[in-house]
Coordinates of C-alpha atoms and ligand atoms in Angstrom, one line a residue:
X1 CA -16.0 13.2 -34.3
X2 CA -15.2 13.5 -30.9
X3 CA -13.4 11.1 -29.2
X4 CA -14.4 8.7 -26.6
X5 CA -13.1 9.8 -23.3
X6 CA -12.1 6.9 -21.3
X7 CA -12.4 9.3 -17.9
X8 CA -9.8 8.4 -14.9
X9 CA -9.3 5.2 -17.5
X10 CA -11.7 3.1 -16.4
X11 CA -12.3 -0.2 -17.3
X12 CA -9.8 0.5 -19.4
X13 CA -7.2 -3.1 -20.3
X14 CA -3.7 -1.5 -20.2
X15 CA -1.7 -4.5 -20.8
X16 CA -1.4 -8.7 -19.8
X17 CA 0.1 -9.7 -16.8
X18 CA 0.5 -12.7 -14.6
X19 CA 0.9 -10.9 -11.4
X20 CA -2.1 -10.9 -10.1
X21 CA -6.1 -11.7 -11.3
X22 CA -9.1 -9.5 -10.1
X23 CA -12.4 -10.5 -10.1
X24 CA -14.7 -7.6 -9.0
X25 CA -18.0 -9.0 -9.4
X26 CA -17.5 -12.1 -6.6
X27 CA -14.7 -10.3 -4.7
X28 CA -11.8 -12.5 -6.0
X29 CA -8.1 -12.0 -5.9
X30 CA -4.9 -14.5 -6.9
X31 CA -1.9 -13.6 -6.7
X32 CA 0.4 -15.9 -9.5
X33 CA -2.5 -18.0 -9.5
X34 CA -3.3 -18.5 -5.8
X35 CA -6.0 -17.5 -3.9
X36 CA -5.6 -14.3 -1.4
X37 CA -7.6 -16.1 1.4
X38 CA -4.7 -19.4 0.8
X39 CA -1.8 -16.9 0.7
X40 CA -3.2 -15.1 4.1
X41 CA -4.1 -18.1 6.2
X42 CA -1.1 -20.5 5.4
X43 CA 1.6 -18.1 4.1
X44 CA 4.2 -15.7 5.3
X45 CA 4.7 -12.6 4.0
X46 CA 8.3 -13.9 2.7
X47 CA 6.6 -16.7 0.9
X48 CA 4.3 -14.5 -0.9
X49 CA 7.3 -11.9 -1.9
X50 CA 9.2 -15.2 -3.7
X51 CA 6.0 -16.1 -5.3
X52 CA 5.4 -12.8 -7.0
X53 CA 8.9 -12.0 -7.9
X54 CA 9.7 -15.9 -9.4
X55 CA 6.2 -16.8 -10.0
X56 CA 5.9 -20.3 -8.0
X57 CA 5.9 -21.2 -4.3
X58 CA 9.1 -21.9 -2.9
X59 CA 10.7 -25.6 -1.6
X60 CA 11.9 -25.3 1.9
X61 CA 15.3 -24.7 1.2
X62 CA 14.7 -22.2 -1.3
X63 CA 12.5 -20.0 1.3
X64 CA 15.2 -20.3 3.4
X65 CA 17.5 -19.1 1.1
X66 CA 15.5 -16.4 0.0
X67 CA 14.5 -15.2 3.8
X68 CA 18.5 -15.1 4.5
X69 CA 19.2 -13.1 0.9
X70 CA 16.4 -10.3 2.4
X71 CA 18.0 -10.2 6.0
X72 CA 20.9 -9.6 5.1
X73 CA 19.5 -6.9 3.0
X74 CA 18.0 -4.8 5.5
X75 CA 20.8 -2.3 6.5
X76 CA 20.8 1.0 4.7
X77 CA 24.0 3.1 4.0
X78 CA 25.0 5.6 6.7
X79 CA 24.5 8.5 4.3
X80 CA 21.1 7.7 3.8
X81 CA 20.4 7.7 7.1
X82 CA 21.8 11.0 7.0
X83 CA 19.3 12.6 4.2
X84 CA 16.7 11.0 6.8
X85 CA 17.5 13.1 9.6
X86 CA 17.3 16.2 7.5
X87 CA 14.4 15.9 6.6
X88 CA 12.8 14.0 10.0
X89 CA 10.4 16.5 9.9
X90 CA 8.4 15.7 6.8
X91 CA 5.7 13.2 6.7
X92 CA 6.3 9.6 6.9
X93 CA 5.9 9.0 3.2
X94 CA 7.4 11.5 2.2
X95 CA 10.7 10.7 4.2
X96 CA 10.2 6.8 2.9
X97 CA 10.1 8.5 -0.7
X98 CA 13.4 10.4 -0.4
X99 CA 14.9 7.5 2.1
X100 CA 14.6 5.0 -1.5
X101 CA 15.3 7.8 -3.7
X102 CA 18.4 8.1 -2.2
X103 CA 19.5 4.3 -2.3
X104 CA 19.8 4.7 -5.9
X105 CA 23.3 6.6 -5.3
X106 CA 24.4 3.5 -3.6
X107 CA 23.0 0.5 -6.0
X108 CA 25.9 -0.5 -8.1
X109 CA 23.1 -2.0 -10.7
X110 CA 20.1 1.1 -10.8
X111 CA 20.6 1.4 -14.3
X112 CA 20.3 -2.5 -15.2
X113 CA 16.7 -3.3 -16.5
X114 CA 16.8 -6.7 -17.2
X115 CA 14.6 -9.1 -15.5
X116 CA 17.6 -10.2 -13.4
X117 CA 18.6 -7.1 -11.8
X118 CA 15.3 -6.0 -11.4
X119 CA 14.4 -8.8 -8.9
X120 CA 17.4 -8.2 -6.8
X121 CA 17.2 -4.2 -6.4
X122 CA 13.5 -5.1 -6.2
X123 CA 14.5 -7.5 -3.3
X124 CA 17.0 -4.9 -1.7
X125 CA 14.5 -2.3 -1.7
X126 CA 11.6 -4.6 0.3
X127 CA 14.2 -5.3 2.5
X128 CA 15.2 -1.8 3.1
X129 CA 12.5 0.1 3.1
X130 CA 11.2 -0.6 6.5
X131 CA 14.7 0.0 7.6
X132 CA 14.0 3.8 6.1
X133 CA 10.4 3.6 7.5
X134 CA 11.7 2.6 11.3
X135 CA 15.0 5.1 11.1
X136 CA 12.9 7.9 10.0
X137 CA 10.5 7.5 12.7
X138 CA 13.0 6.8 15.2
X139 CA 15.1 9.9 14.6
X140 CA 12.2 12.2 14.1
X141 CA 11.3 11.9 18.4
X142 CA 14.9 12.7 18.6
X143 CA 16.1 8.4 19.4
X144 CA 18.5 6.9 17.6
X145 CA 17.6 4.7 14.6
X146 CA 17.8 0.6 16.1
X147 CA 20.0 -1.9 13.7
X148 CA 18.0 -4.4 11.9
X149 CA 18.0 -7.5 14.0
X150 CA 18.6 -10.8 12.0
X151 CA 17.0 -12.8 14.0
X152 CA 13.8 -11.5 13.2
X153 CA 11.8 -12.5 10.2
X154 CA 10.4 -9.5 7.9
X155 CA 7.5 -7.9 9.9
X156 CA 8.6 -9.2 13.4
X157 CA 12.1 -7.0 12.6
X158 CA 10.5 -3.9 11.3
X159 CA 8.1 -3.9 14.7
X160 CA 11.9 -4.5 16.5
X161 CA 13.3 -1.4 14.7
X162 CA 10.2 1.0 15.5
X163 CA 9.7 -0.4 19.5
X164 CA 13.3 -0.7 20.2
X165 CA 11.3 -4.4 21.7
X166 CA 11.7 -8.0 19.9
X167 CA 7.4 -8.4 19.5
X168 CA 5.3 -11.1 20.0
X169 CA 4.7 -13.8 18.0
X170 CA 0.5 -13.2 17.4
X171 CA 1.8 -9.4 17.2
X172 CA 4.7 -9.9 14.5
X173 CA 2.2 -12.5 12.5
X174 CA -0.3 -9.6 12.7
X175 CA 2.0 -7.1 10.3
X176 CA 3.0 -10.4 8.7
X177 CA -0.9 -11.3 7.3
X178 CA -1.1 -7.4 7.3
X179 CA 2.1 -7.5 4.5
X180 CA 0.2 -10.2 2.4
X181 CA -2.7 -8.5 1.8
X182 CA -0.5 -5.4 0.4
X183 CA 1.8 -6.9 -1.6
X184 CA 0.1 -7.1 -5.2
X185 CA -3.4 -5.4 -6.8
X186 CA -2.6 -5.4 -10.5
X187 CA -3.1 -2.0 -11.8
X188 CA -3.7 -0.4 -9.1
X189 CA -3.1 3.8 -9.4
X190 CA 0.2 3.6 -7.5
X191 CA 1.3 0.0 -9.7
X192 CA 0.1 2.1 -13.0
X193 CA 2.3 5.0 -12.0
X194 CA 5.3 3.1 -11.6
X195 CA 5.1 1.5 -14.7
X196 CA 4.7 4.8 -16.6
X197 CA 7.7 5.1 -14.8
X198 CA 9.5 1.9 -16.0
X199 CA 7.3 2.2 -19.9
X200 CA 10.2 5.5 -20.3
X201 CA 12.7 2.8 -19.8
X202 CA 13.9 4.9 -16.2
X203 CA 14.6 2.5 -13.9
X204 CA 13.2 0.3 -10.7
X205 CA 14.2 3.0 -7.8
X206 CA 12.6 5.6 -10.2
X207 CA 9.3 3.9 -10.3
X208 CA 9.3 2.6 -7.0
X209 CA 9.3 6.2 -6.1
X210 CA 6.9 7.4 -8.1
X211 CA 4.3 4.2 -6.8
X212 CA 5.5 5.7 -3.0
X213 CA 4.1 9.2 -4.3
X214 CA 0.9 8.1 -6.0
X215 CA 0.2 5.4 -3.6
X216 CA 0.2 8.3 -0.6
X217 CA -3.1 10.2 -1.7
X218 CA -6.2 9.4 0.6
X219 CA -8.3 7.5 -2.0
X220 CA -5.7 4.9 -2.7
X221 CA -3.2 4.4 0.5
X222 CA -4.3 6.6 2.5
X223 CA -7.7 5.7 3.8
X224 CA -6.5 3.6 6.8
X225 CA -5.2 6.6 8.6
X226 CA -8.4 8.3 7.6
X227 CA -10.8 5.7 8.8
X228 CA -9.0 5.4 12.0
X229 CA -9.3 9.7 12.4
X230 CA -12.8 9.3 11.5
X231 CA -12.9 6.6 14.6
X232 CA -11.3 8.5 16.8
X233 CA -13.7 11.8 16.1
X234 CA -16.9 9.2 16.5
X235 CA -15.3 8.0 19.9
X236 CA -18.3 5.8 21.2
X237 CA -20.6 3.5 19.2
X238 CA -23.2 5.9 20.5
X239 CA -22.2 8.9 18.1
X240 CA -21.6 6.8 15.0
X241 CA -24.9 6.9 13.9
X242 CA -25.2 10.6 14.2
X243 CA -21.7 11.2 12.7
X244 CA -22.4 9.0 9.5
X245 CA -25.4 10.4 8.8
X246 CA -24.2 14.0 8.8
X247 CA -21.3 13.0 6.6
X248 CA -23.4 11.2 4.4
X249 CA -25.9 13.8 4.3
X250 CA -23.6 16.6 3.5
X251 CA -22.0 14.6 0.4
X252 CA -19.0 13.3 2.3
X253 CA -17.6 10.0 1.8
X254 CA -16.8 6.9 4.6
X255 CA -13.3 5.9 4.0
X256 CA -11.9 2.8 4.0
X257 CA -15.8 2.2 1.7
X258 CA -15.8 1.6 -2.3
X259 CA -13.2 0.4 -4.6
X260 CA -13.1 0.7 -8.5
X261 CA -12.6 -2.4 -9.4
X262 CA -15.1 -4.6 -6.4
X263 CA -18.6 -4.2 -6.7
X264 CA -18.4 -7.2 -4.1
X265 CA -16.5 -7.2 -0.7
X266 CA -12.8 -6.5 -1.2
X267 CA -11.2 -10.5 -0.3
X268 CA -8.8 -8.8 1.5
X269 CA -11.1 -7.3 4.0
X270 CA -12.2 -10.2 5.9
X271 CA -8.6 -11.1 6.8
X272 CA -8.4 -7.8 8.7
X273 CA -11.9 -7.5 10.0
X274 CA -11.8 -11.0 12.4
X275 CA -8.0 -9.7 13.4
X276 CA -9.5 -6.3 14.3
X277 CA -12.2 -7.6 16.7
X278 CA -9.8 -10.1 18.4
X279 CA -7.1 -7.7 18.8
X280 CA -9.6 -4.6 20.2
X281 CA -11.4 -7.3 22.7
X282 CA -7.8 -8.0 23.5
X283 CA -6.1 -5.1 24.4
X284 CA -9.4 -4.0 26.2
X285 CA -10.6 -1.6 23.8
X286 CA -13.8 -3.2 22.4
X287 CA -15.5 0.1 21.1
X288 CA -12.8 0.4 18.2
X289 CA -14.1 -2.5 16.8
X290 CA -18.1 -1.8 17.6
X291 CA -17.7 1.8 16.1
X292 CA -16.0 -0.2 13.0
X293 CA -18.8 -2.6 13.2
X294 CA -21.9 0.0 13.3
X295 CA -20.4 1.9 10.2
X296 CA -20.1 -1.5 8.6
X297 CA -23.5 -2.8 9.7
X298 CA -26.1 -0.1 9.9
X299 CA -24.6 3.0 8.2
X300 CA -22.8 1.6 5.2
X301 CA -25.7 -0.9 4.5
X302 CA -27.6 1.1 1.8
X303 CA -24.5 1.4 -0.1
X304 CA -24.4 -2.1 -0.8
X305 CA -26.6 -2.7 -3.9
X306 CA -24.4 0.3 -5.4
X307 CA -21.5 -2.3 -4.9
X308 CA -20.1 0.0 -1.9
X309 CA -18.7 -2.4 0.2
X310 CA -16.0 -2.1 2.8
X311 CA -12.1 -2.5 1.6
X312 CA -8.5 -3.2 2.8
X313 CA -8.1 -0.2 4.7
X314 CA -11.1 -0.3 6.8
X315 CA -9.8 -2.4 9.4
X316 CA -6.2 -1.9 8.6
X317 CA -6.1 1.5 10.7
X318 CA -8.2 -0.4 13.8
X319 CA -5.5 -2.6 14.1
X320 CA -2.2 -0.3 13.2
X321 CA -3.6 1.9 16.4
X322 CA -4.2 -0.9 18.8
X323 CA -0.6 -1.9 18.2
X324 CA 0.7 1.7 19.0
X325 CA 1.6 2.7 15.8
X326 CA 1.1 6.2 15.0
X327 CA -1.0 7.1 12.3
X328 CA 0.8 8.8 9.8
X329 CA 2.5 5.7 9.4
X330 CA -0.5 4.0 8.1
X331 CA 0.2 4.3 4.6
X332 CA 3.7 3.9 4.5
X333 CA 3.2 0.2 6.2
X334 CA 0.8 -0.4 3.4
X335 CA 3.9 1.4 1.0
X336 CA 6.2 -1.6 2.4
X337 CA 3.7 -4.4 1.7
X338 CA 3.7 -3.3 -2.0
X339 CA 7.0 -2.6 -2.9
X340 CA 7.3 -6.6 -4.1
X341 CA 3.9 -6.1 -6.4
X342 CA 5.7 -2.4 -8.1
X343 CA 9.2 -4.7 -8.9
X344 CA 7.1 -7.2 -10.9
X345 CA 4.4 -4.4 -12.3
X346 CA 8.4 -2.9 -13.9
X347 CA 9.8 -6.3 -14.5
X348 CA 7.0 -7.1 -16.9
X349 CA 6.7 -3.4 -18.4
X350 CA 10.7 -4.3 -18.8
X351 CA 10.0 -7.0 -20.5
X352 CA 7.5 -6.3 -23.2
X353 CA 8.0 -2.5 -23.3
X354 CA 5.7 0.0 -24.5
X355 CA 6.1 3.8 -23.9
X356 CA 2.7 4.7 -21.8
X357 CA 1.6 7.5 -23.4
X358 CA -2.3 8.6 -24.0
X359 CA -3.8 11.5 -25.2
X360 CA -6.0 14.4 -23.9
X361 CA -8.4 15.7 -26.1
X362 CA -8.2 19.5 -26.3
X363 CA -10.8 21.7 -25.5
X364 CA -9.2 25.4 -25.4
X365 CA -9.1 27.9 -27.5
X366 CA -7.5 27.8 -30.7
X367 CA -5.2 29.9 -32.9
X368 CA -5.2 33.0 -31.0
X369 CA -3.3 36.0 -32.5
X370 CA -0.1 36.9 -30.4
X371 CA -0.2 40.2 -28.5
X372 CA 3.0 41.3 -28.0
X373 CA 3.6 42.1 -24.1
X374 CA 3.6 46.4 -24.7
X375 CA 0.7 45.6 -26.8
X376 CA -1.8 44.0 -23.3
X377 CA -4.4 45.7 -21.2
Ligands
LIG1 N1 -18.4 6.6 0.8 C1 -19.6 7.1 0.2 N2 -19.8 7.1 -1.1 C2 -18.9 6.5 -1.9 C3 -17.7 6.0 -1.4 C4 -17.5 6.0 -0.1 N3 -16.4 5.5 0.5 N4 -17.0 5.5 -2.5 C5 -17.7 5.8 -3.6 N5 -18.9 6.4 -3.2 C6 -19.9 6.8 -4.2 C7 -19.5 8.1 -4.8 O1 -20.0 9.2 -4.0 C8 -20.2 8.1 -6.1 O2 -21.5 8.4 -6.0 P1 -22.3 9.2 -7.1 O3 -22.3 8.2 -8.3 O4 -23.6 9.4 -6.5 O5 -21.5 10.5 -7.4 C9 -20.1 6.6 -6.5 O6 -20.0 5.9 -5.2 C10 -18.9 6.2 -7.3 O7 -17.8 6.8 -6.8 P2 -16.5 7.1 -7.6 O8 -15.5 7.9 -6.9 O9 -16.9 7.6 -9.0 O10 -15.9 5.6 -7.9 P3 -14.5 5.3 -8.1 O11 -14.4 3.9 -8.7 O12 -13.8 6.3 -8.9 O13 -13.9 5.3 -6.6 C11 -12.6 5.1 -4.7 C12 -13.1 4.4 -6.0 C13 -11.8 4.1 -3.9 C14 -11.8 6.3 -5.0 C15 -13.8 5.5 -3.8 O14 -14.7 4.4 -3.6 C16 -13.4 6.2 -2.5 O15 -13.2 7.4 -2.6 N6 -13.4 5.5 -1.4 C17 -12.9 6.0 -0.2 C18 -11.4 6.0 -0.2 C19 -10.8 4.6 0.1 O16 -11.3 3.8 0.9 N7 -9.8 4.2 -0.7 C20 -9.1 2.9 -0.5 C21 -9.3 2.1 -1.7 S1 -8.8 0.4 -1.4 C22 -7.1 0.5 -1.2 C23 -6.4 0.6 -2.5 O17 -6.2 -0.4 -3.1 O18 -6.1 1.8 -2.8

C-alpha cells in the first residue's frame, strides 16, 4: 500500500513545545503563555528575549541584569569583521549567515549542548548579530563599521550602528515592537530547519545558520522586501487596482498575503498595520500606506473566505522603507528578531533529542541492469 504523503508536512505535529502556541483558526499567538498583542503593547523586545529563553517575565532587577549581559555582548571579534569585508558584496543575509558562522571559531563553548550553554551562545549571538548585520552594511558603501554604543538599548543601538545617528525614541521603539513580533513562531520552516540542525546533535551556531538560510527564501522571510518592491512598482493608489488584478489574473501571488498555519488574520499584523499608517502620514508619505490599504481593502478581499488574509510582513516593509532602511535588509532585520525563538527551538530539541529524519517514498525506476560506460549509446 502506498504510503500517505504528508506533502510540504503539513499539519503535521513534529514534537511538544512550550515556546510558543498557535491558534490559526482565531488568529492567536502566545509566546510562553502570553498573548502577542500583551508582549507588543507593554513589552520590550529585551523582555520578550528573557521570557522565551527562561520561560517567565523578568523582576526589575533581573531585566536589568539581563539587558547589561546582552550589551556587553554586542562587539564581534576583529577577524570577523574581517570575513565581512570580503565578502561586502554578497547579499545581506548571506553576509549575516557567514558573519555567525564565523563566531563559532571564537565561542570557547560551540560544542557545549546543554541547556546552559545553549542560552548564553544563544544570548551572544542575539546580541551580535545586528553587530554583523550594521558592519556588513556599513563596510559594503565603503564606511567604516560604527562600535556598538552601550547606551543604547537593543533596537535603538542597531539603528545607531547602521545611521552612524543615536535615533529617536518613537523611531528606536518602532524596531523595538518590530523585534517582538519576530522573535518566536513555533515551527515555523526556518525554526524546523534549525532543529534538524540541532536533532544531529551539531550545535547552536550550526543551526542558527541553517534558520538564517531557510528563513531568507521569499515565502517565509522574505516577503517584506517583496511587498515593499511590489509598492514601489504600483507607485500611486491609482494603479493598484490595475496592477493587482493583472497579477492576480496571471496566477501570481500578493506577498506579504496567506500563511500556513492562519486561516484568520496573522496577530501580529495589526501591530504593524496602525504603526505603518502613522509613520507614512508622518514622514509625509501617505500613498505607502493607501497603496497598502487598497491591496488590503479591495483587492485582497475575495481571498478572505479562502482564509487569505494579510501577514507579518505586509506592513513590515512600509515601515522598514519610511525609516531609510534599504531593502535587502528586510529579511535579515526579521533574521535578528528570531534568533531568540531558533536558541529555544535547539534548547528543547537538546533536551529531548530525536534524530529528525523522514522518509521519501520512491517513485523511480527500479533494478536497472548496469551498462558499463564502453558499453552506452
Ligand atoms: N496571494 C494569492 N494567492 C495566495 C497567496 C497569496 N499571497 N497565498 C496563498 N495563495 C493561494 C495559492 O495560490 C493557493 O491557491 P490554489 O489552491 O488555488 O492553488 C492557495 O492559496 C494555497 O496556497 P499554498 O501555497 O498551497 O498554501 P501554503 O500554506 O503552502 O502557503 C505561503 C503559505 C505563506 C507560502 C503562501 O501563502 C504565500 O506564498 N504567501 C506569500 C508569501 C508570504 O507572504 N510569506 C510570508 C509568510 S508570514 C512570515 C513567516 O512567518 O514566514
Amino acid at each position: 500500500m502506498a504510503p500517505e504523503i504528508m506533502k510540504g508536512l503539513k499539519d503535521v505535529y513534529l514534537d511538544t513545545t512550550t515556546s510558543s502556541f498557535i491558534d490559526g483558526e482565531v488568529g492567536k499567538l502566545l509566546y510562553r503563555g502570553y498573548n502577542i498583542h500583551d508582549l507588543a503593547e507593554q513589552s520590550t523586545f529585551e523582555e520578550v528575549i528573557y521570557l522565551l529563553l527562561y520561560g517567565s517575565l523578568p523582576n526589575r532587577q533581573e531585566l536589568a541584569d539581563f539587558d547589561s549581559l546582552l550589551r556587553s555582548n554586542r562587539r564581534i571579534p576583529d577577524e570577523v569583521i574581517q570575513v565581512l569585508d570580503l565578502v561586502k558584496n554578497s547579499h545581506p543575509m548571506d553576509a549575516l549567515r557567514t558573519g555567525l558562522s564565523a563566531l563559532s571559531a571564537f565561542d570557547p563553548e560551540v560544542t557545549d549542548n546543554s541547556p546552559e550553554a545553549t542560552i548564553r551562545k544563544g544570548i551572544r549571538l542575539t546580541a551580535m548579530g545586528p553587530t554583523i548585520v550594521a558592519a556588513h552594511h556599513r563596510l559594503r558603501q565603503g564606511l567604516e563599521p560604527v562600535a556598538p554604543n552601550p547606551d543604547l538599548n537593543h533596537a535603538g543601538n542597531f539603528l545607531y550602528m547602521l545611521f552612524n545617528e543615536v535615533p529617536d525614541e518613537e523611531t528606536t521603539r518602532l524596531l523595538d515592537v518590530d523585534f517582538i513580533l519576530h522573535a518566536e513562531h513555533g515551527a515555523n520552516a526556518s525554526a524546523f530547519a534549525a532543529r534538524v540542525t540541532a536533532s544531529t546533535i551539531s550545535d547552536l551556531h550550526s543551526a542558527v545558520v541553517t534558520g538564517v538560510g531557510t528563513l531568507k527564501g521569499p515565502a517565509h522571510g522574505g516577503a517584506a522586501e517583496e511587498v515593499m518592491k511590489m509598492s514601489l512598482e504600483i507607485g500611486q493608489p491609482e494603479n493598484a487596482e490595475e496592477y493587482c488584478r493583472a497579477r492576480l489574473e496571471s496566477g501570481g501571488r500578493i506577498m506579504g498575503f496567506g500563511h500556513r498555519v492562519y486561516r484568520a488574520e496573522d496577530p501580529r499584523a495589526r501591530h504593524l498595520r496602525e504603526r505603518a499608517r502613522a509613520l507614512s502620514e508622518k514622514m509625509g508619505q501617505p500613498h505607502w500606506f493607501q497603496i497598502l490599504s487598497y491591496v488590503e481593502e479591495e483587492a485582497m478581499v475575495p481571498y478572505r473566505s479562502r482564509g487569505i488574509h494579510v501577514n507579518v510582513d505586509f506592513f513590515a516593509g512600509c515601515i522598514y522603507y519610511l525609516l531609510g532602511i534599504t531593502d535587502d535588509l528586510f529579511i535579515s532585520i526579521f533574521a535578528l528578531g528570531r534568533i531568540p525563538g531558533w536558541t529555544l527551538q535547539c534548547v528543547e530539541q537538546f533536551e529531548d533529542n530525536i534524530l529528525i529524519r523522514p522518509l521519501l517514498e520512491y517513485t523511480g525506476e527500479m533494478d536497472l541492469s548496469y551498462v558499463p560506460i564502453e558499453q552506452r549509446s
